[in-house]
């Protein structure tokens, strides 16, 4: 694995999927990334590309041809090349190949860059269309943050505080992981969502068009916190595996198919378009204290 370190943080990134595996606050000794326990969920921070969520019957149609992709696409399961690195920054690259073109007919370069800045880690995604036709894609993050910070605190003592007043509506997922037709109100207390193991019994909480660009994870029992910031992501997911000690904060440029989608890629909600030779960038950051 590739390590990055400064006076405040130590980070480890695995080249497979360019996946963040560890984020340690050196001042407190707290490990903030889920340990990938396979009894619950064997990943820690997979990238979602070139789709977010699931496709109806795992299939989409482009220019009259059907293609099959698994939930969240294929980038997370492929090796990335380390293209640059110093003590506090690293950039990884994954590019289209004969294998990817069989299931996704677009040429691309996909870069993920990790940068340390004091007690913050910034993660940047860059997609480049290296082909000669318009590229259609979705992109999302899926970092899992360990909860509680200290075993004595307990999961139920934690909450997620949104930085802007929200009138939340969550979009339920069908048993097949598709977006249902109507949202459900989700009320907050003092703009906070209290964490409980029961919160995710019906899968992820999926939101559209949050006003907030920051969410703070903190405990009622200590001053330690984790602030997650993001911008220009029209969709957002919050999830944890059943009875697990983590919470995923997931900014998305893309979303699963709706239950009544016709499977045409050009008509899929949340698709981004990129002209030949052009690039697309998004990012998120986490600050710990």
PDB file of C-alpha atoms in Angstrom:
ATOM      1  CA  UNK A   1       0.000   0.000   0.000  1.00  0.00           C
ATOM      2  CA  UNK A   2       0.984   3.627  -0.510  1.00  0.00           C
ATOM      3  CA  UNK A   3       1.424   5.795   2.582  1.00  0.00           C
ATOM      4  CA  UNK A   4       1.115   9.558   3.002  1.00  0.00           C
ATOM      5  CA  UNK A   5       1.987  11.428   6.178  1.00  0.00           C
ATOM      6  CA  UNK A   6       2.287  14.894   7.691  1.00  0.00           C
ATOM      7  CA  UNK A   7       2.391  16.249  11.225  1.00  0.00           C
ATOM      8  CA  UNK A   8      -1.323  15.524  11.784  1.00  0.00           C
ATOM      9  CA  UNK A   9      -2.329  12.520   9.691  1.00  0.00           C
ATOM     10  CA  UNK A  10      -1.120   9.202   8.385  1.00  0.00           C
ATOM     11  CA  UNK A  11      -2.945   7.698   5.406  1.00  0.00           C
ATOM     12  CA  UNK A  12      -2.731   4.401   3.540  1.00  0.00           C
ATOM     13  CA  UNK A  13      -4.132   3.845   0.037  1.00  0.00           C
ATOM     14  CA  UNK A  14      -4.422   0.488  -1.704  1.00  0.00           C
ATOM     15  CA  UNK A  15      -3.614   0.523  -5.457  1.00  0.00           C
ATOM     16  CA  UNK A  16      -6.524  -1.842  -6.165  1.00  0.00           C
ATOM     17  CA  UNK A  17      -9.355   0.606  -6.703  1.00  0.00           C
ATOM     18  CA  UNK A  18      -7.068   3.396  -5.400  1.00  0.00           C
ATOM     19  CA  UNK A  19      -9.009   2.734  -2.199  1.00  0.00           C
ATOM     20  CA  UNK A  20      -8.438   4.646   1.026  1.00  0.00           C
ATOM     21  CA  UNK A  21      -7.725   2.028   3.712  1.00  0.00           C
ATOM     22  CA  UNK A  22      -6.557   4.050   6.713  1.00  0.00           C
ATOM     23  CA  UNK A  23      -6.779   7.600   8.057  1.00  0.00           C
ATOM     24  CA  UNK A  24      -5.169   8.016  11.464  1.00  0.00           C
ATOM     25  CA  UNK A  25      -5.283  11.227  13.487  1.00  0.00           C
ATOM     26  CA  UNK A  26      -1.762  11.223  14.916  1.00  0.00           C
ATOM     27  CA  UNK A  27      -2.708  13.591  17.748  1.00  0.00           C
ATOM     28  CA  UNK A  28      -5.497  11.369  19.107  1.00  0.00           C
ATOM     29  CA  UNK A  29      -4.436   7.990  17.715  1.00  0.00           C
ATOM     30  CA  UNK A  30      -7.950   7.481  16.321  1.00  0.00           C
ATOM     31  CA  UNK A  31      -8.341   5.379  13.156  1.00  0.00           C
ATOM     32  CA  UNK A  32     -11.182   6.976  11.212  1.00  0.00           C
ATOM     33  CA  UNK A  33     -11.594   4.449   8.372  1.00  0.00           C
ATOM     34  CA  UNK A  34     -13.576   1.224   8.693  1.00  0.00           C
ATOM     35  CA  UNK A  35     -11.328  -1.839   8.931  1.00  0.00           C
ATOM     36  CA  UNK A  36     -13.006  -3.750   6.057  1.00  0.00           C
ATOM     37  CA  UNK A  37     -14.140  -6.621   8.292  1.00  0.00           C
ATOM     38  CA  UNK A  38     -15.526  -9.132   5.742  1.00  0.00           C
ATOM     39  CA  UNK A  39     -18.128 -10.366   8.213  1.00  0.00           C
ATOM     40  CA  UNK A  40     -19.913  -7.049   7.627  1.00  0.00           C
ATOM     41  CA  UNK A  41     -18.473  -5.289   4.560  1.00  0.00           C
ATOM     42  CA  UNK A  42     -15.063  -6.013   3.064  1.00  0.00           C
ATOM     43  CA  UNK A  43     -14.426  -2.570   1.579  1.00  0.00           C
ATOM     44  CA  UNK A  44     -13.482   0.756   3.131  1.00  0.00           C
ATOM     45  CA  UNK A  45     -13.765   3.509   0.492  1.00  0.00           C
ATOM     46  CA  UNK A  46     -14.539   2.220  -3.003  1.00  0.00           C
ATOM     47  CA  UNK A  47     -14.902   4.598  -5.921  1.00  0.00           C
ATOM     48  CA  UNK A  48     -18.112   4.310  -7.944  1.00  0.00           C
ATOM     49  CA  UNK A  49     -17.440   4.532 -11.694  1.00  0.00           C
ATOM     50  CA  UNK A  50     -18.697   4.506 -14.434  1.00  0.00           C
ATOM     51  CA  UNK A  51     -22.082   4.047 -12.749  1.00  0.00           C
ATOM     52  CA  UNK A  52     -23.441   4.740  -9.283  1.00  0.00           C
ATOM     53  CA  UNK A  53     -25.799   2.217  -7.748  1.00  0.00           C
ATOM     54  CA  UNK A  54     -27.468  -0.563  -9.654  1.00  0.00           C
ATOM     55  CA  UNK A  55     -28.838  -0.869 -13.154  1.00  0.00           C
ATOM     56  CA  UNK A  56     -32.204  -2.412 -13.844  1.00  0.00           C
ATOM     57  CA  UNK A  57     -31.406  -6.109 -14.441  1.00  0.00           C
ATOM     58  CA  UNK A  58     -27.720  -5.022 -14.319  1.00  0.00           C
ATOM     59  CA  UNK A  59     -28.152  -3.910 -17.931  1.00  0.00           C
ATOM     60  CA  UNK A  60     -28.137  -0.680 -19.928  1.00  0.00           C
ATOM     61  CA  UNK A  61     -28.684   0.044 -23.615  1.00  0.00           C
ATOM     62  CA  UNK A  62     -26.475   2.333 -25.706  1.00  0.00           C
ATOM     63  CA  UNK A  63     -26.929   2.832 -29.458  1.00  0.00           C
ATOM     64  CA  UNK A  64     -29.145  -0.228 -29.648  1.00  0.00           C
ATOM     65  CA  UNK A  65     -26.711  -2.588 -27.914  1.00  0.00           C
ATOM     66  CA  UNK A  66     -27.126  -4.066 -24.425  1.00  0.00           C
ATOM     67  CA  UNK A  67     -24.275  -4.028 -21.908  1.00  0.00           C
ATOM     68  CA  UNK A  68     -23.996  -5.512 -18.423  1.00  0.00           C
ATOM     69  CA  UNK A  69     -22.372  -3.784 -15.444  1.00  0.00           C
ATOM     70  CA  UNK A  70     -22.406  -4.687 -11.744  1.00  0.00           C
ATOM     71  CA  UNK A  71     -23.616  -2.278  -9.088  1.00  0.00           C
ATOM     72  CA  UNK A  72     -21.292   0.741  -8.799  1.00  0.00           C
ATOM     73  CA  UNK A  73     -19.327  -0.210 -11.928  1.00  0.00           C
ATOM     74  CA  UNK A  74     -15.859  -1.711 -12.273  1.00  0.00           C
ATOM     75  CA  UNK A  75     -13.238   0.867 -11.217  1.00  0.00           C
ATOM     76  CA  UNK A  76     -13.236  -0.232  -7.577  1.00  0.00           C
ATOM     77  CA  UNK A  77     -12.172  -3.757  -8.553  1.00  0.00           C
ATOM     78  CA  UNK A  78      -9.316  -2.798 -10.895  1.00  0.00           C
ATOM     79  CA  UNK A  79      -5.676  -1.920 -10.293  1.00  0.00           C
ATOM     80  CA  UNK A  80      -4.716   1.740 -10.536  1.00  0.00           C
ATOM     81  CA  UNK A  81      -1.248   2.878 -11.550  1.00  0.00           C
ATOM     82  CA  UNK A  82       0.623   5.197  -9.190  1.00  0.00           C
ATOM     83  CA  UNK A  83       1.623   8.080 -11.485  1.00  0.00           C
ATOM     84  CA  UNK A  84       2.993  10.597  -8.977  1.00  0.00           C
ATOM     85  CA  UNK A  85       3.791  10.715  -5.300  1.00  0.00           C
ATOM     86  CA  UNK A  86       5.511  12.694  -2.585  1.00  0.00           C
ATOM     87  CA  UNK A  87       5.195  12.555   1.188  1.00  0.00           C
ATOM     88  CA  UNK A  88       1.822  14.306   1.333  1.00  0.00           C
ATOM     89  CA  UNK A  89       0.261  13.643  -2.089  1.00  0.00           C
ATOM     90  CA  UNK A  90      -0.340  10.753  -4.482  1.00  0.00           C
ATOM     91  CA  UNK A  91      -2.139  10.399  -7.823  1.00  0.00           C
ATOM     92  CA  UNK A  92      -3.432   7.115  -9.213  1.00  0.00           C
ATOM     93  CA  UNK A  93      -4.614   6.385 -12.764  1.00  0.00           C
ATOM     94  CA  UNK A  94      -6.967   3.830 -14.308  1.00  0.00           C
ATOM     95  CA  UNK A  95      -7.608   3.828 -18.045  1.00  0.00           C
ATOM     96  CA  UNK A  96      -9.961   2.136 -20.453  1.00  0.00           C
ATOM     97  CA  UNK A  97      -8.868  -1.155 -21.992  1.00  0.00           C
ATOM     98  CA  UNK A  98     -10.137  -3.941 -24.196  1.00  0.00           C
ATOM     99  CA  UNK A  99     -11.782  -5.446 -21.122  1.00  0.00           C
ATOM    100  CA  UNK A 100     -13.611  -2.263 -20.118  1.00  0.00           C
ATOM    101  CA  UNK A 101     -14.692  -1.511 -23.697  1.00  0.00           C
ATOM    102  CA  UNK A 102     -16.596  -4.798 -23.808  1.00  0.00           C
ATOM    103  CA  UNK A 103     -18.928  -3.601 -21.045  1.00  0.00           C
ATOM    104  CA  UNK A 104     -18.590   0.185 -21.350  1.00  0.00           C
ATOM    105  CA  UNK A 105     -17.944   1.530 -24.886  1.00  0.00           C
ATOM    106  CA  UNK A 106     -16.060   4.713 -23.989  1.00  0.00           C
ATOM    107  CA  UNK A 107     -12.350   5.516 -23.839  1.00  0.00           C
ATOM    108  CA  UNK A 108     -11.227   7.313 -20.690  1.00  0.00           C
ATOM    109  CA  UNK A 109      -8.463   8.133 -18.227  1.00  0.00           C
ATOM    110  CA  UNK A 110      -9.574   8.244 -14.604  1.00  0.00           C
ATOM    111  CA  UNK A 111      -7.370   9.861 -11.947  1.00  0.00           C
ATOM    112  CA  UNK A 112      -7.741   9.848  -8.157  1.00  0.00           C
ATOM    113  CA  UNK A 113      -5.524  12.194  -6.142  1.00  0.00           C
ATOM    114  CA  UNK A 114      -5.046  12.228  -2.371  1.00  0.00           C
ATOM    115  CA  UNK A 115      -3.615  15.367  -0.720  1.00  0.00           C
ATOM    116  CA  UNK A 116      -2.844  15.992   2.948  1.00  0.00           C
ATOM    117  CA  UNK A 117      -3.213  19.519   4.322  1.00  0.00           C
ATOM    118  CA  UNK A 118      -2.848  19.775   8.093  1.00  0.00           C
ATOM    119  CA  UNK A 119      -5.620  17.726   9.701  1.00  0.00           C
ATOM    120  CA  UNK A 120      -7.481  17.391   6.381  1.00  0.00           C
ATOM    121  CA  UNK A 121      -7.366  14.864   3.561  1.00  0.00           C
ATOM    122  CA  UNK A 122      -8.672  15.989   0.167  1.00  0.00           C
ATOM    123  CA  UNK A 123      -9.685  13.456  -2.482  1.00  0.00           C
ATOM    124  CA  UNK A 124     -10.026  14.599  -6.092  1.00  0.00           C
ATOM    125  CA  UNK A 125     -11.480  12.680  -9.041  1.00  0.00           C
ATOM    126  CA  UNK A 126     -10.701  13.574 -12.649  1.00  0.00           C
ATOM    127  CA  UNK A 127     -12.285  11.879 -15.667  1.00  0.00           C
ATOM    128  CA  UNK A 128     -10.827  12.551 -19.125  1.00  0.00           C
ATOM    129  CA  UNK A 129     -12.613  11.528 -22.319  1.00  0.00           C
ATOM    130  CA  UNK A 130      -9.803  10.107 -24.461  1.00  0.00           C
ATOM    131  CA  UNK A 131     -12.174   8.897 -27.183  1.00  0.00           C
ATOM    132  CA  UNK A 132     -13.747  10.638 -30.145  1.00  0.00           C
ATOM    133  CA  UNK A 133     -17.420  10.408 -29.121  1.00  0.00           C
ATOM    134  CA  UNK A 134     -19.378  11.968 -26.266  1.00  0.00           C
ATOM    135  CA  UNK A 135     -18.851  10.011 -23.050  1.00  0.00           C
ATOM    136  CA  UNK A 136     -21.657   9.203 -20.601  1.00  0.00           C
ATOM    137  CA  UNK A 137     -20.783   8.311 -17.016  1.00  0.00           C
ATOM    138  CA  UNK A 138     -21.587   8.585 -13.340  1.00  0.00           C
ATOM    139  CA  UNK A 139     -19.132   9.018 -10.474  1.00  0.00           C
ATOM    140  CA  UNK A 140     -19.371   8.676  -6.728  1.00  0.00           C
ATOM    141  CA  UNK A 141     -17.503   8.252  -3.460  1.00  0.00           C
ATOM    142  CA  UNK A 142     -18.240   5.655  -0.760  1.00  0.00           C
ATOM    143  CA  UNK A 143     -15.921   6.233   2.245  1.00  0.00           C
ATOM    144  CA  UNK A 144     -16.773   4.304   5.417  1.00  0.00           C
ATOM    145  CA  UNK A 145     -15.912   6.070   8.670  1.00  0.00           C
ATOM    146  CA  UNK A 146     -15.425   4.058  11.830  1.00  0.00           C
ATOM    147  CA  UNK A 147     -18.039   4.635  14.538  1.00  0.00           C
ATOM    148  CA  UNK A 148     -17.572   4.941  17.459  1.00  0.00           C
ATOM    149  CA  UNK A 149     -14.217   6.712  17.720  1.00  0.00           C
ATOM    150  CA  UNK A 150     -13.761   5.096  21.144  1.00  0.00           C
ATOM    151  CA  UNK A 151     -15.485   1.814  22.030  1.00  0.00           C
ATOM    152  CA  UNK A 152     -16.761   3.315  25.288  1.00  0.00           C
ATOM    153  CA  UNK A 153     -18.747   5.944  23.399  1.00  0.00           C
ATOM    154  CA  UNK A 154     -21.179   3.596  21.644  1.00  0.00           C
ATOM    155  CA  UNK A 155     -22.694   3.922  18.169  1.00  0.00           C
ATOM    156  CA  UNK A 156     -25.930   5.519  19.386  1.00  0.00           C
ATOM    157  CA  UNK A 157     -24.089   8.469  20.941  1.00  0.00           C
ATOM    158  CA  UNK A 158     -23.086   9.727  17.488  1.00  0.00           C
ATOM    159  CA  UNK A 159     -24.929  12.019  15.118  1.00  0.00           C
ATOM    160  CA  UNK A 160     -24.494  13.589  11.702  1.00  0.00           C
ATOM    161  CA  UNK A 161     -24.929  17.361  11.754  1.00  0.00           C
ATOM    162  CA  UNK A 162     -25.717  19.073   8.444  1.00  0.00           C
ATOM    163  CA  UNK A 163     -24.182  22.512   7.903  1.00  0.00           C
ATOM    164  CA  UNK A 164     -27.349  23.965   6.319  1.00  0.00           C
ATOM    165  CA  UNK A 165     -30.950  23.634   7.416  1.00  0.00           C
ATOM    166  CA  UNK A 166     -32.398  20.647   5.558  1.00  0.00           C
ATOM    167  CA  UNK A 167     -35.924  19.501   4.817  1.00  0.00           C
ATOM    168  CA  UNK A 168     -34.893  15.965   3.997  1.00  0.00           C
ATOM    169  CA  UNK A 169     -36.696  13.550   1.748  1.00  0.00           C
ATOM    170  CA  UNK A 170     -35.166  10.120   1.301  1.00  0.00           C
ATOM    171  CA  UNK A 171     -35.712   8.044  -1.817  1.00  0.00           C
ATOM    172  CA  UNK A 172     -36.386   4.423  -0.853  1.00  0.00           C
ATOM    173  CA  UNK A 173     -34.673   1.542  -2.630  1.00  0.00           C
ATOM    174  CA  UNK A 174     -36.562  -1.433  -3.979  1.00  0.00           C
ATOM    175  CA  UNK A 175     -35.448  -4.982  -3.033  1.00  0.00           C
ATOM    176  CA  UNK A 176     -33.446  -4.903  -6.287  1.00  0.00           C
ATOM    177  CA  UNK A 177     -31.669  -1.690  -5.259  1.00  0.00           C
ATOM    178  CA  UNK A 178     -33.592   0.593  -7.632  1.00  0.00           C
ATOM    179  CA  UNK A 179     -34.994   4.026  -6.779  1.00  0.00           C
ATOM    180  CA  UNK A 180     -38.684   4.006  -5.922  1.00  0.00           C
ATOM    181  CA  UNK A 181     -41.099   6.500  -7.466  1.00  0.00           C
ATOM    182  CA  UNK A 182     -41.872   8.632  -4.399  1.00  0.00           C
ATOM    183  CA  UNK A 183     -39.701   9.992  -1.555  1.00  0.00           C
ATOM    184  CA  UNK A 184     -40.353   9.769   2.180  1.00  0.00           C
ATOM    185  CA  UNK A 185     -39.906  12.618   4.666  1.00  0.00           C
ATOM    186  CA  UNK A 186     -37.017  12.225   7.094  1.00  0.00           C
ATOM    187  CA  UNK A 187     -37.191  14.621  10.030  1.00  0.00           C
ATOM    188  CA  UNK A 188     -34.089  15.973  11.748  1.00  0.00           C
ATOM    189  CA  UNK A 189     -33.709  17.165  15.337  1.00  0.00           C
ATOM    190  CA  UNK A 190     -31.713  20.424  15.472  1.00  0.00           C
ATOM    191  CA  UNK A 191     -30.478  19.632  11.959  1.00  0.00           C
ATOM    192  CA  UNK A 192     -28.889  16.415  13.264  1.00  0.00           C
ATOM    193  CA  UNK A 193     -29.447  12.825  12.221  1.00  0.00           C
ATOM    194  CA  UNK A 194     -28.858  10.525  15.178  1.00  0.00           C
ATOM    195  CA  UNK A 195     -27.088   7.289  14.286  1.00  0.00           C
ATOM    196  CA  UNK A 196     -28.700   4.001  15.226  1.00  0.00           C
ATOM    197  CA  UNK A 197     -28.204   0.487  13.894  1.00  0.00           C
ATOM    198  CA  UNK A 198     -31.907   0.461  12.931  1.00  0.00           C
ATOM    199  CA  UNK A 199     -31.528   3.507  10.672  1.00  0.00           C
ATOM    200  CA  UNK A 200     -30.227   1.384   7.787  1.00  0.00           C
ATOM    201  CA  UNK A 201     -32.532  -1.621   8.066  1.00  0.00           C
ATOM    202  CA  UNK A 202     -34.095  -0.659   4.721  1.00  0.00           C
ATOM    203  CA  UNK A 203     -30.724  -0.114   2.994  1.00  0.00           C
ATOM    204  CA  UNK A 204     -29.104   3.250   2.277  1.00  0.00           C
ATOM    205  CA  UNK A 205     -30.653   6.654   2.846  1.00  0.00           C
ATOM    206  CA  UNK A 206     -30.645   8.305  -0.584  1.00  0.00           C
ATOM    207  CA  UNK A 207     -31.095  12.050  -1.040  1.00  0.00           C
ATOM    208  CA  UNK A 208     -31.320  14.411  -3.983  1.00  0.00           C
ATOM    209  CA  UNK A 209     -30.115  18.027  -4.046  1.00  0.00           C
ATOM    210  CA  UNK A 210     -28.919  18.527  -0.480  1.00  0.00           C
ATOM    211  CA  UNK A 211     -28.422  22.162   0.477  1.00  0.00           C
ATOM    212  CA  UNK A 212     -25.499  21.262   2.732  1.00  0.00           C
ATOM    213  CA  UNK A 213     -21.908  20.995   1.558  1.00  0.00           C
ATOM    214  CA  UNK A 214     -20.656  19.726   4.900  1.00  0.00           C
ATOM    215  CA  UNK A 215     -21.679  17.055   7.412  1.00  0.00           C
ATOM    216  CA  UNK A 216     -20.011  16.653  10.810  1.00  0.00           C
ATOM    217  CA  UNK A 217     -19.815  13.293  12.582  1.00  0.00           C
ATOM    218  CA  UNK A 218     -19.475  13.712  16.332  1.00  0.00           C
ATOM    219  CA  UNK A 219     -20.255  12.151  19.677  1.00  0.00           C
ATOM    220  CA  UNK A 220     -22.204  13.474  22.640  1.00  0.00           C
ATOM    221  CA  UNK A 221     -19.438  12.113  24.879  1.00  0.00           C
ATOM    222  CA  UNK A 222     -16.269  13.710  23.516  1.00  0.00           C
ATOM    223  CA  UNK A 223     -14.868  16.694  21.615  1.00  0.00           C
ATOM    224  CA  UNK A 224     -13.473  14.579  18.775  1.00  0.00           C
ATOM    225  CA  UNK A 225     -15.110  15.087  15.409  1.00  0.00           C
ATOM    226  CA  UNK A 226     -14.909  14.334  11.709  1.00  0.00           C
ATOM    227  CA  UNK A 227     -16.073  16.959   9.214  1.00  0.00           C
ATOM    228  CA  UNK A 228     -16.890  15.777   5.712  1.00  0.00           C
ATOM    229  CA  UNK A 229     -17.141  18.407   2.954  1.00  0.00           C
ATOM    230  CA  UNK A 230     -18.214  18.133  -0.695  1.00  0.00           C
ATOM    231  CA  UNK A 231     -19.640  20.300  -3.463  1.00  0.00           C
ATOM    232  CA  UNK A 232     -21.426  19.926  -6.797  1.00  0.00           C
ATOM    233  CA  UNK A 233     -22.723  16.440  -6.061  1.00  0.00           C
ATOM    234  CA  UNK A 234     -26.476  16.363  -6.809  1.00  0.00           C
ATOM    235  CA  UNK A 235     -27.066  13.067  -4.973  1.00  0.00           C
ATOM    236  CA  UNK A 236     -25.971  11.780  -1.587  1.00  0.00           C
ATOM    237  CA  UNK A 237     -26.134   8.433   0.204  1.00  0.00           C
ATOM    238  CA  UNK A 238     -25.722   7.495   3.866  1.00  0.00           C
ATOM    239  CA  UNK A 239     -25.325   3.800   4.639  1.00  0.00           C
ATOM    240  CA  UNK A 240     -24.007   1.170   7.018  1.00  0.00           C
ATOM    241  CA  UNK A 241     -24.061  -2.622   6.868  1.00  0.00           C
ATOM    242  CA  UNK A 242     -26.341  -4.384   9.335  1.00  0.00           C
ATOM    243  CA  UNK A 243     -25.013  -4.179  12.923  1.00  0.00           C
ATOM    244  CA  UNK A 244     -21.665  -2.745  11.759  1.00  0.00           C
ATOM    245  CA  UNK A 245     -19.557  -0.037  13.403  1.00  0.00           C
ATOM    246  CA  UNK A 246     -19.256   2.455  10.568  1.00  0.00           C
ATOM    247  CA  UNK A 247     -21.190   4.972   8.541  1.00  0.00           C
ATOM    248  CA  UNK A 248     -20.662   5.733   4.855  1.00  0.00           C
ATOM    249  CA  UNK A 249     -20.992   9.318   3.629  1.00  0.00           C
ATOM    250  CA  UNK A 250     -21.413   9.137  -0.129  1.00  0.00           C
ATOM    251  CA  UNK A 251     -21.478  12.148  -2.466  1.00  0.00           C
ATOM    252  CA  UNK A 252     -22.603  11.081  -5.937  1.00  0.00           C
ATOM    253  CA  UNK A 253     -22.744  12.482  -9.462  1.00  0.00           C
ATOM    254  CA  UNK A 254     -25.140   9.726 -10.446  1.00  0.00           C
ATOM    255  CA  UNK A 255     -27.774   7.454  -8.939  1.00  0.00           C
ATOM    256  CA  UNK A 256     -29.237   3.966  -9.323  1.00  0.00           C
ATOM    257  CA  UNK A 257     -31.854   3.309 -11.991  1.00  0.00           C
ATOM    258  CA  UNK A 258     -35.443   4.060 -11.082  1.00  0.00           C
ATOM    259  CA  UNK A 259     -37.834   1.134 -10.883  1.00  0.00           C
ATOM    260  CA  UNK A 260     -39.530   2.241 -14.114  1.00  0.00           C
ATOM    261  CA  UNK A 261     -36.407   3.176 -16.112  1.00  0.00           C
ATOM    262  CA  UNK A 262     -36.298   2.034 -19.736  1.00  0.00           C
ATOM    263  CA  UNK A 263     -32.564   1.142 -19.444  1.00  0.00           C
ATOM    264  CA  UNK A 264     -31.488   3.586 -22.166  1.00  0.00           C
ATOM    265  CA  UNK A 265     -28.197   5.098 -20.991  1.00  0.00           C
ATOM    266  CA  UNK A 266     -28.916   8.455 -22.646  1.00  0.00           C
ATOM    267  CA  UNK A 267     -32.147   8.728 -20.608  1.00  0.00           C
ATOM    268  CA  UNK A 268     -30.733   7.580 -17.267  1.00  0.00           C
ATOM    269  CA  UNK A 269     -31.008  10.003 -14.330  1.00  0.00           C
ATOM    270  CA  UNK A 270     -27.715  11.357 -13.077  1.00  0.00           C
ATOM    271  CA  UNK A 271     -25.598  10.722 -16.162  1.00  0.00           C
ATOM    272  CA  UNK A 272     -22.825  13.215 -16.931  1.00  0.00           C
ATOM    273  CA  UNK A 273     -21.765  13.956 -20.504  1.00  0.00           C
ATOM    274  CA  UNK A 274     -18.224  14.748 -21.539  1.00  0.00           C
ATOM    275  CA  UNK A 275     -17.139  15.814 -25.016  1.00  0.00           C
ATOM    276  CA  UNK A 276     -14.102  14.243 -26.662  1.00  0.00           C
ATOM    277  CA  UNK A 277     -10.896  15.569 -25.145  1.00  0.00           C
ATOM    278  CA  UNK A 278     -12.658  17.243 -22.220  1.00  0.00           C
ATOM    279  CA  UNK A 279     -12.307  16.533 -18.491  1.00  0.00           C
ATOM    280  CA  UNK A 280     -14.577  16.455 -15.440  1.00  0.00           C
ATOM    281  CA  UNK A 281     -13.492  16.970 -11.820  1.00  0.00           C
ATOM    282  CA  UNK A 282     -15.125  16.564  -8.434  1.00  0.00           C
ATOM    283  CA  UNK A 283     -13.799  16.123  -4.938  1.00  0.00           C
ATOM    284  CA  UNK A 284     -14.430  15.750  -1.237  1.00  0.00           C
ATOM    285  CA  UNK A 285     -12.424  16.284   1.921  1.00  0.00           C
ATOM    286  CA  UNK A 286     -12.388  15.110   5.499  1.00  0.00           C
ATOM    287  CA  UNK A 287     -11.021  17.019   8.487  1.00  0.00           C
ATOM    288  CA  UNK A 288     -10.497  15.309  11.839  1.00  0.00           C
ATOM    289  CA  UNK A 289     -10.018  16.729  15.298  1.00  0.00           C
TER     290      UNK A 289
END
